[in-house]
GROMACS .gro file of C-alpha atoms in nm:
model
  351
    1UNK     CA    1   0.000   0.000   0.000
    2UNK     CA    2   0.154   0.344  -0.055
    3UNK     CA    3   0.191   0.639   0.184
    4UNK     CA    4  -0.113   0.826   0.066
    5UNK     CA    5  -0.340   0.537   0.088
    6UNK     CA    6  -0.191   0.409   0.420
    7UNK     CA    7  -0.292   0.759   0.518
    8UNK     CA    8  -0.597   0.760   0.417
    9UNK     CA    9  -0.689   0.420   0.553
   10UNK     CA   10  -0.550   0.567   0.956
   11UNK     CA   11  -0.817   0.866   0.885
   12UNK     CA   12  -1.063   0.661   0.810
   13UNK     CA   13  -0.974   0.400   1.097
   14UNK     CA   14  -0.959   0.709   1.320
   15UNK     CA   15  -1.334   0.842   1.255
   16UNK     CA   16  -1.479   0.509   1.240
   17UNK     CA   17  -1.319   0.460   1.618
   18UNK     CA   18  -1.449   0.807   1.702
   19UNK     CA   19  -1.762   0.716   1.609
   20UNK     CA   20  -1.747   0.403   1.813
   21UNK     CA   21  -1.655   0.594   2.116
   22UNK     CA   22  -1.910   0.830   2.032
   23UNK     CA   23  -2.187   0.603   2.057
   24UNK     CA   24  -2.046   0.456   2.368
   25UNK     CA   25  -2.110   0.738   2.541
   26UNK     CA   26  -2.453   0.825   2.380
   27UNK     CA   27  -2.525   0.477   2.523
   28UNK     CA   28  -2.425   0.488   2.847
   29UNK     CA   29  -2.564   0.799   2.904
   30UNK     CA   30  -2.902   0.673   2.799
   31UNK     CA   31  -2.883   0.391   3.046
   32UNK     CA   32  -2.768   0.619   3.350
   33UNK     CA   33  -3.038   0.833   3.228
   34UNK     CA   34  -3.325   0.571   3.233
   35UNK     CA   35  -3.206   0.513   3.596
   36UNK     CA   36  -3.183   0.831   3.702
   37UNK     CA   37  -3.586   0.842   3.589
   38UNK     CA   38  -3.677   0.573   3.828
   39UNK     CA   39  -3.927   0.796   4.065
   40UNK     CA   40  -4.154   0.610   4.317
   41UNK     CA   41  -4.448   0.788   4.496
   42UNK     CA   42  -4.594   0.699   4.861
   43UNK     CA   43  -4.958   0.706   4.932
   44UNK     CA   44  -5.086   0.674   5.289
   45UNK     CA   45  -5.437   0.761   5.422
   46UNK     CA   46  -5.249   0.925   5.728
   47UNK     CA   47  -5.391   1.309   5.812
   48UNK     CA   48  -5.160   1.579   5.825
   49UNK     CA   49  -5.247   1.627   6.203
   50UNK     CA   50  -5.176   1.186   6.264
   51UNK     CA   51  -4.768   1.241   6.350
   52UNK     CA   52  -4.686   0.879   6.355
   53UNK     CA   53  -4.643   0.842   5.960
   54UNK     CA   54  -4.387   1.085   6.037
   55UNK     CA   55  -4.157   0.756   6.103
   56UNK     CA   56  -4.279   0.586   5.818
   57UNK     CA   57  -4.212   0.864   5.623
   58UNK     CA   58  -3.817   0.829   5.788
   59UNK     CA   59  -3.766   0.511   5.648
   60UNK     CA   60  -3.900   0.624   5.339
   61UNK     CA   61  -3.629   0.914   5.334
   62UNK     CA   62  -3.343   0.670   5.453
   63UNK     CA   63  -3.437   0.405   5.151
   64UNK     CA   64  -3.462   0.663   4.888
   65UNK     CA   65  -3.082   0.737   5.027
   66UNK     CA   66  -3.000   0.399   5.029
   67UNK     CA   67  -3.142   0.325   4.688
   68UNK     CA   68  -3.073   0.659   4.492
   69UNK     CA   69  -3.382   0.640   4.448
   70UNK     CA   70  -3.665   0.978   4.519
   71UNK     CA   71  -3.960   0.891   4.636
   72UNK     CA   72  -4.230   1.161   4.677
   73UNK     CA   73  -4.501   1.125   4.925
   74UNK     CA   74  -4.840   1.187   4.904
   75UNK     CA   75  -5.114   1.186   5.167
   76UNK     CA   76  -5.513   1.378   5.180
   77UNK     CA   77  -5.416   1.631   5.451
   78UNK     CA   78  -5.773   1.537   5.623
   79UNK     CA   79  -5.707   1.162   5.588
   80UNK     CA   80  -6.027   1.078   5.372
   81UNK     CA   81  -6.005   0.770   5.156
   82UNK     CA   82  -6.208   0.921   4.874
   83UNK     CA   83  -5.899   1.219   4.842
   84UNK     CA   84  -5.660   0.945   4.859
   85UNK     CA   85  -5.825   0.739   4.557
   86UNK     CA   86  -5.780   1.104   4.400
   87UNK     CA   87  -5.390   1.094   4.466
   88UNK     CA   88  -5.351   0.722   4.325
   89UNK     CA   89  -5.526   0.801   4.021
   90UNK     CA   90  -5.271   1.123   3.976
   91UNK     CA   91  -5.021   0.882   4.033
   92UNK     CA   92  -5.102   0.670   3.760
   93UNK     CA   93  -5.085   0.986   3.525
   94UNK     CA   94  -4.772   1.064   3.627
   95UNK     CA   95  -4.614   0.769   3.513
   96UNK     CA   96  -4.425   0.716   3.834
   97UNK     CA   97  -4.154   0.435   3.822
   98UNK     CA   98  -4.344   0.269   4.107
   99UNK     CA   99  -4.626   0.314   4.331
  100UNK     CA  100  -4.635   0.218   4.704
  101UNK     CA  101  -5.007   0.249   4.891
  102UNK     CA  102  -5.221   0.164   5.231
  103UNK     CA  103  -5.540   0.028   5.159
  104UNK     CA  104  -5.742   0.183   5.431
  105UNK     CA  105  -6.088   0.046   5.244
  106UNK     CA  106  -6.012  -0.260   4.980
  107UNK     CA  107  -6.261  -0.168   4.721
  108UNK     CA  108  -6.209   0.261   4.712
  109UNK     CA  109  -5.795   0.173   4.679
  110UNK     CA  110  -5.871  -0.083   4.416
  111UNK     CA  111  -6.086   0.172   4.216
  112UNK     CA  112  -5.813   0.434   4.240
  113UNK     CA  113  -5.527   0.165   4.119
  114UNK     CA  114  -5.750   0.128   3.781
  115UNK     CA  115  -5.489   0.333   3.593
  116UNK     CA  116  -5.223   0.229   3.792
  117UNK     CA  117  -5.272  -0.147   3.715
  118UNK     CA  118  -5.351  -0.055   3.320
  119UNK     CA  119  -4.979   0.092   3.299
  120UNK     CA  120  -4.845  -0.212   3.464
  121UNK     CA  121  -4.686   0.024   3.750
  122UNK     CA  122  -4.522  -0.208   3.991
  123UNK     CA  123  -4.711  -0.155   4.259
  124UNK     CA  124  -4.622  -0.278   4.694
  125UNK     CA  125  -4.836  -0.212   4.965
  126UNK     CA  126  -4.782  -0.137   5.334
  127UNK     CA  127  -4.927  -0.076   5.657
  128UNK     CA  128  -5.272  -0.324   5.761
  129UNK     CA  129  -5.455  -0.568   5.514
  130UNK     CA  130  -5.219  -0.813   5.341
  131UNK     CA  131  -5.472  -0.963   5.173
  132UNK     CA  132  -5.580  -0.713   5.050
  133UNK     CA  133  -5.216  -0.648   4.917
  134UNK     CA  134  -5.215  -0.997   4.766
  135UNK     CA  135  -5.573  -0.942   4.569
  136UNK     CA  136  -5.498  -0.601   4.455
  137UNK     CA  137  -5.124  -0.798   4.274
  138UNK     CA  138  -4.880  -0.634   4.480
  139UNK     CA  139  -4.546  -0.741   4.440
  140UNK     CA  140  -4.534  -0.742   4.816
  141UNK     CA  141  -4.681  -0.669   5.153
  142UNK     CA  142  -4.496  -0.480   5.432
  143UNK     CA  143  -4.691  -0.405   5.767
  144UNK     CA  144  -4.906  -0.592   6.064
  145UNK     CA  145  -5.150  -0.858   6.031
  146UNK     CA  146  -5.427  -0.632   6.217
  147UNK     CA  147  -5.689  -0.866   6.325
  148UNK     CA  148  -5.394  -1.092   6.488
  149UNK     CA  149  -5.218  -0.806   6.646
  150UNK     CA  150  -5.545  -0.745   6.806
  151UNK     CA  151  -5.660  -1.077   6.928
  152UNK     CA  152  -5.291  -1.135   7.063
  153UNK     CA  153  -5.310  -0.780   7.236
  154UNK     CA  154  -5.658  -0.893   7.399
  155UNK     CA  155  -5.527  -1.243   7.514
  156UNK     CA  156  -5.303  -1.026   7.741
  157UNK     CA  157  -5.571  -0.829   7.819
  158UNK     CA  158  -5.783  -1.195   7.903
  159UNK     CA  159  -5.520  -1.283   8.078
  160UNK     CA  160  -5.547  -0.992   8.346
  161UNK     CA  161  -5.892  -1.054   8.379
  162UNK     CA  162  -6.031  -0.824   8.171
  163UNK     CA  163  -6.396  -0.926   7.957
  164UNK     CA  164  -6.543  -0.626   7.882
  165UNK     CA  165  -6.407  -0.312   7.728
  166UNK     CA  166  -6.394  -0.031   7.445
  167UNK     CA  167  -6.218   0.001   7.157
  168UNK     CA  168  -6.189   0.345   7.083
  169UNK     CA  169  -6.195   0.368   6.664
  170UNK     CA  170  -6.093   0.716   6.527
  171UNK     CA  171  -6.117   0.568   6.169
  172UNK     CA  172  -6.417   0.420   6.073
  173UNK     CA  173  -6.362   0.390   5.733
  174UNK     CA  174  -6.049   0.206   5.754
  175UNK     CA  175  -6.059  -0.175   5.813
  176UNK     CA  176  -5.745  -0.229   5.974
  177UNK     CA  177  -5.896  -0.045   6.294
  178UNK     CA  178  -6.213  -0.223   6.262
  179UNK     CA  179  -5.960  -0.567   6.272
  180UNK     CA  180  -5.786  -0.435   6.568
  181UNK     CA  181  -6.097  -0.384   6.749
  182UNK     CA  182  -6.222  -0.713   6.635
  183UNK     CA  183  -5.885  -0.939   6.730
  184UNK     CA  184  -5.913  -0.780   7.062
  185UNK     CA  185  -6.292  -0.878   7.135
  186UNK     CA  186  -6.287  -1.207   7.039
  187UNK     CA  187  -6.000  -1.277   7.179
  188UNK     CA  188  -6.180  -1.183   7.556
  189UNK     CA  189  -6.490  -1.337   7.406
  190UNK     CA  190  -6.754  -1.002   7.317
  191UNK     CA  191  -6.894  -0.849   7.037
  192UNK     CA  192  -6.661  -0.566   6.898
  193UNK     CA  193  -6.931  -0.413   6.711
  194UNK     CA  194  -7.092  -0.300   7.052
  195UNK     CA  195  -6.786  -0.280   7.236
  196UNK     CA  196  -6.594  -0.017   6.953
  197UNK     CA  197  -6.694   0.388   6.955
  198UNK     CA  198  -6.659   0.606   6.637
  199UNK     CA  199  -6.451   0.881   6.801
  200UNK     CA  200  -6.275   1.061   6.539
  201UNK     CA  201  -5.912   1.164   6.566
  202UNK     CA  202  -5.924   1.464   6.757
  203UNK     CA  203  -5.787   1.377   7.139
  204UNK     CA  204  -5.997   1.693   7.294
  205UNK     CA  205  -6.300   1.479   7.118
  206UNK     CA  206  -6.208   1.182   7.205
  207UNK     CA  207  -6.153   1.285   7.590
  208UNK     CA  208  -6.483   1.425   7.638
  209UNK     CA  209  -6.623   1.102   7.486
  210UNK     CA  210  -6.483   0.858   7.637
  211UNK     CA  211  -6.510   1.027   7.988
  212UNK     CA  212  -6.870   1.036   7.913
  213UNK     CA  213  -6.897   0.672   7.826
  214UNK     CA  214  -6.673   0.579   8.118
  215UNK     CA  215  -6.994   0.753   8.342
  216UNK     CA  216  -7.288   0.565   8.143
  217UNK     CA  217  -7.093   0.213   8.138
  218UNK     CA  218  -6.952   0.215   8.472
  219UNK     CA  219  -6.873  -0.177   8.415
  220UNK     CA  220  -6.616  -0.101   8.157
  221UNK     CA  221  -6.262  -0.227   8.260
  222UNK     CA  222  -6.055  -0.139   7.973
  223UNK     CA  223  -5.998   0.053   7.677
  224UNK     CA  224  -5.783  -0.015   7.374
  225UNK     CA  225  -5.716   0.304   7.154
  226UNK     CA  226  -5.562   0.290   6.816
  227UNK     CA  227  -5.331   0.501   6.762
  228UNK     CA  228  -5.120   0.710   7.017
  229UNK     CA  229  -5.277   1.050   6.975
  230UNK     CA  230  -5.583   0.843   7.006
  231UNK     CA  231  -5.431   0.721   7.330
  232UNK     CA  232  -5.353   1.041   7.498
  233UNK     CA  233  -5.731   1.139   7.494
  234UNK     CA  234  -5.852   0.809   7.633
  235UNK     CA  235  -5.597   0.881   7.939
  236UNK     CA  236  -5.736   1.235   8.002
  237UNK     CA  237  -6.067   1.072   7.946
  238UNK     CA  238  -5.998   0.821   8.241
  239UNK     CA  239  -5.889   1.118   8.472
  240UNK     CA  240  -6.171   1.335   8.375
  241UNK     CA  241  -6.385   1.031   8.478
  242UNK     CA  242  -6.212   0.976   8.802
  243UNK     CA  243  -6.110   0.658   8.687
  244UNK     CA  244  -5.691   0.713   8.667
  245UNK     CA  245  -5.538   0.386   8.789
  246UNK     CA  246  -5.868   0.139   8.768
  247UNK     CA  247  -5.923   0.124   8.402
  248UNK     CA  248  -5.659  -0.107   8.189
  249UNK     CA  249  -5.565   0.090   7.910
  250UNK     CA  250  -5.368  -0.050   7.609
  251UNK     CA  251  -5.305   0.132   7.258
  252UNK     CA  252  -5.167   0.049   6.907
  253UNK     CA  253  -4.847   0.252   6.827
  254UNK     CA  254  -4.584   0.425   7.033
  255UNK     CA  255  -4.499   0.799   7.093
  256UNK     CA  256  -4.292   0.972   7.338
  257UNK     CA  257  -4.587   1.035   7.547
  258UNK     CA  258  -4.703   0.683   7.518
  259UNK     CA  259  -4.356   0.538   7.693
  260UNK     CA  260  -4.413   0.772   7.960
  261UNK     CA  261  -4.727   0.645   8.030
  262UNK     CA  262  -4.629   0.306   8.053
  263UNK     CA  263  -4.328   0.399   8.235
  264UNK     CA  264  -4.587   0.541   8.484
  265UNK     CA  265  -4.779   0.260   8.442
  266UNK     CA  266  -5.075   0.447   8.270
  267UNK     CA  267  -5.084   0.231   7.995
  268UNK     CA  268  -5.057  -0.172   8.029
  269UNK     CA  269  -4.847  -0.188   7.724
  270UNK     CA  270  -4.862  -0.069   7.344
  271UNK     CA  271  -4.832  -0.265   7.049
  272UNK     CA  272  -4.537  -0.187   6.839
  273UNK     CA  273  -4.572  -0.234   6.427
  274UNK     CA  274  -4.211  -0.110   6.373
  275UNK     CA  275  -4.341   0.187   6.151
  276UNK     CA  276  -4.012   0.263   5.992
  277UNK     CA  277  -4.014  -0.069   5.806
  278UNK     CA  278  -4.305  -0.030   5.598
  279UNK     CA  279  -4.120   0.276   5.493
  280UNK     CA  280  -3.786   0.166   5.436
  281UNK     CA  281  -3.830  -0.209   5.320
  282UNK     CA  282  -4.133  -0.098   5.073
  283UNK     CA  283  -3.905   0.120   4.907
  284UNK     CA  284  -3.650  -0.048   4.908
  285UNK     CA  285  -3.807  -0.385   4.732
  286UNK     CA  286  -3.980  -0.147   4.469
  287UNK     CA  287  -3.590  -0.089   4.363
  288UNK     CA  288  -3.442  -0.434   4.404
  289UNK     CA  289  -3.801  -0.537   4.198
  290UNK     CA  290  -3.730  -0.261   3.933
  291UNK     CA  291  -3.300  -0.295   3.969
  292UNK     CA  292  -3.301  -0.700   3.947
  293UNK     CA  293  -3.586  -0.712   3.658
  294UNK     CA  294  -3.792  -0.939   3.887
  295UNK     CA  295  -4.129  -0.950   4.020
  296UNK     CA  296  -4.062  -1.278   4.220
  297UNK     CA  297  -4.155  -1.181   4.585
  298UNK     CA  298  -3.886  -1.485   4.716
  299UNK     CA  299  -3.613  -1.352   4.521
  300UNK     CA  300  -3.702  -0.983   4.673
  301UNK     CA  301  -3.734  -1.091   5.015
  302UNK     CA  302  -3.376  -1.282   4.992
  303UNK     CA  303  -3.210  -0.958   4.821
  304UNK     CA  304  -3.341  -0.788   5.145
  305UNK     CA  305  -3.238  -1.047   5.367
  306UNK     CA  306  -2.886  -0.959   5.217
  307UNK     CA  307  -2.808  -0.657   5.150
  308UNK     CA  308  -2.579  -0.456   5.358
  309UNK     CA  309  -2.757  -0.119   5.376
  310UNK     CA  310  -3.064  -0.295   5.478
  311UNK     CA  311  -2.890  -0.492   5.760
  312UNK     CA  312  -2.714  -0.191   5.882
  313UNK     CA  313  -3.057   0.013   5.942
  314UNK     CA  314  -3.196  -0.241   6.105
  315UNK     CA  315  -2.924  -0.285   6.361
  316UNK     CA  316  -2.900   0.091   6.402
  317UNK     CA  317  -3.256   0.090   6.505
  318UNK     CA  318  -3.307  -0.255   6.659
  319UNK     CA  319  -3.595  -0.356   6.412
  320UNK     CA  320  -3.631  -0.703   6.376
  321UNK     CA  321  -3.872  -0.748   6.064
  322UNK     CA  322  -4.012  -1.109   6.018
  323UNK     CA  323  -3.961  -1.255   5.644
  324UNK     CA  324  -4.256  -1.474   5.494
  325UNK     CA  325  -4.311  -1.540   5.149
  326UNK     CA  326  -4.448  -1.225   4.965
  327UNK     CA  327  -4.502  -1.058   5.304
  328UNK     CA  328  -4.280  -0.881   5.556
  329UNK     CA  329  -4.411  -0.868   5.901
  330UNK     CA  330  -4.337  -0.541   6.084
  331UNK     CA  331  -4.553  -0.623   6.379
  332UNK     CA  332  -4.685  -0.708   6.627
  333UNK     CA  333  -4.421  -0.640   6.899
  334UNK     CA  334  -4.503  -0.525   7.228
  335UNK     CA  335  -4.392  -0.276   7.440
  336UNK     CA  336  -4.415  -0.281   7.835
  337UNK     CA  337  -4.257  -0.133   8.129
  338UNK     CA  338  -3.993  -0.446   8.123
  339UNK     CA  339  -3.841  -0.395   7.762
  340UNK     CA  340  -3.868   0.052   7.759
  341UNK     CA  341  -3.526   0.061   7.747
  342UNK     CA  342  -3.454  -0.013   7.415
  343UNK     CA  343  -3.731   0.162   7.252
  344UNK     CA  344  -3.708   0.526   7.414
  345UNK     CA  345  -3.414   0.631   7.195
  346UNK     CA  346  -3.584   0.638   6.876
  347UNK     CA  347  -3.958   0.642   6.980
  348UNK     CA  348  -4.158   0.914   6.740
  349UNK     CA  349  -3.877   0.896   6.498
  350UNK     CA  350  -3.729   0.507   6.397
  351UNK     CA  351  -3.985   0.311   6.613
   0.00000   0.00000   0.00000
């Protein structure tokens, strides 16, 4: 070959390797870009005013970290279910990479999935009703069996002697409570739908209600609240009634206040759900789902089981999560003047 041609062939070698590294990069900016898409939204039917999402939404934050992953989350500022079918359909229009929801009432949430399901938006579910996870095709559950939390919360409460009580429910539109209150009743052998009062959310309500109960029912000898807001009501209620120290008093869900009421021995004990997990661990198998390709629960439950950043938030926190099949178990746990200790640090924040 002479000079000229030899030449001619290195240009052309040159720009055809230029344009080789060219579309390398145009390619592997497209892939980083697809990830960098990846968006999840968060839909709970917790009110503005109900502060114990705040820890969910804390393990939401720390997964998104984890994960690289933003998350957005969305809630109806007055907790109705109808606003929160609203924000699920949105969600669907949005094209979010993933979608993780309560289901506070089975058939509303499946209505506002519609769109949600039609896109084929991976979709996990937290907080009560795994079943109702499981029929609405979530890749996986993460929260408390409710109706067993409540029937093993009222086998303690059997077990003191109690066999009549009130289960004070400040959602009535969400089943979960309804299986709380349920668990609990049949577990002391009465029937929850006399022994449960619709109280609302609002602890000023709830105190002036249940002190009035306390006066018309004078056989009652316990109440179970909910949710610790919830809680701090029924205990003013019990004072206003003159009742302080002869009613048995057990709630759902732990707050600062709540551990110093046990600690005073105010409340028997509370029932722990380990909030932060249904924040972190639901985002965090949306991205191992959406990373790994894979909507095989088993193979997302063993990534979990795994990974290092998951292991290490656990141990920071002392959450102990319990892994079965397409479900993670955050609850129940409960809490009681023997085992405060290890709860107080992060109570209203990680637990």
């Amino acid at each position: 070959m002479d000079k000229p041609a030899f030449r001619a062939t290195q240009r052309a070698v040159k720009r055809i390797a230029a344009a080789l590294a060219a579309l390398t990069l145009v390619t592997g900016f497209a892939a980083n870009s697809a990830a960098a898409d990846e968006r999840f939204v968060m839909v709970s039917h917790g009110s503005d005013s109900n502060v114990w999402w705040n820890t969910v939404k804390n393990g939401m934050r720390d997964a998104s970290e984890d994960f690289n992953v933003p998350v957005d989350y969305r809630n109806p500022p007055s907790g109705d279910t109808g606003d929160m079918v609203r924000i699920l359909e949105q969600a669907a229009a949005r094209n979010y990479s993933g979608v993780i929801t309560t289901v506070p009432n089975f058939d509303m949430i499946q209505k506002g999935l519609t769109g949600v399901k039609a896109k084929h938006i991976p979709l996990v579910t937290i907080n009560g009703g795994p079943e109702s996870g499981m029929k609405l095709g979530a890749l996986m559950h993460i929260g408390q069996p409710e109706y067993d939390a409540g029937k093993a919360a009222g086998e303690r409460a059997k077990a003191a002697g109690i066999h009549e009580f009130l289960c004070v429910n400040h959602g009535a539109d969400i089943q979960a409570l309804w299986d709380r209150c349920k668990g609990f009743a049949d577990a002391i052998g009465v029937d929850y739908k006399k022994a449960t009062m619709d109280s609302g959310e609002d602890p000023t309500v709830i105190e002036s209600k249940v002190a009035a109960y306390l006066r018309s029912h004078p056989t009652t000898q316990a109440i179970l609240a909910l949710g610790p807001d919830q809680a701090t009501g029924v205990l003013r209620g019990v004072k206003d009634a003159g009742l302080s120290g002869k009613i048995y008093v057990a709630t759902f869900d732990l707050s600062p206040d709540i551990l110093k009421a046990i600690q005073a021995g105010q409340i028997a004990f509370a029932i722990d759900q380990q909030p932060y997990l249904q924040g972190y661990l639901s985002v965090a198998a949306m991205a191992i789902a959406i990373r790994d390709k894979t909507n095989d629960s088993a193979r997302i439950v063993a990534a979990l089981r795994e990974d290092k950043k998951v292991a290490a938030r656990l141990a920071k926190y002392d959450l102990k999560p319990v892994y079965t099949g397409s479900t993670v178990s955050s609850g129940p746990s409960f809490v009681t003047k023997d085992n405060l200790a290890p709860v107080q640090k992060y109570a209203g924040s990680y637990r």
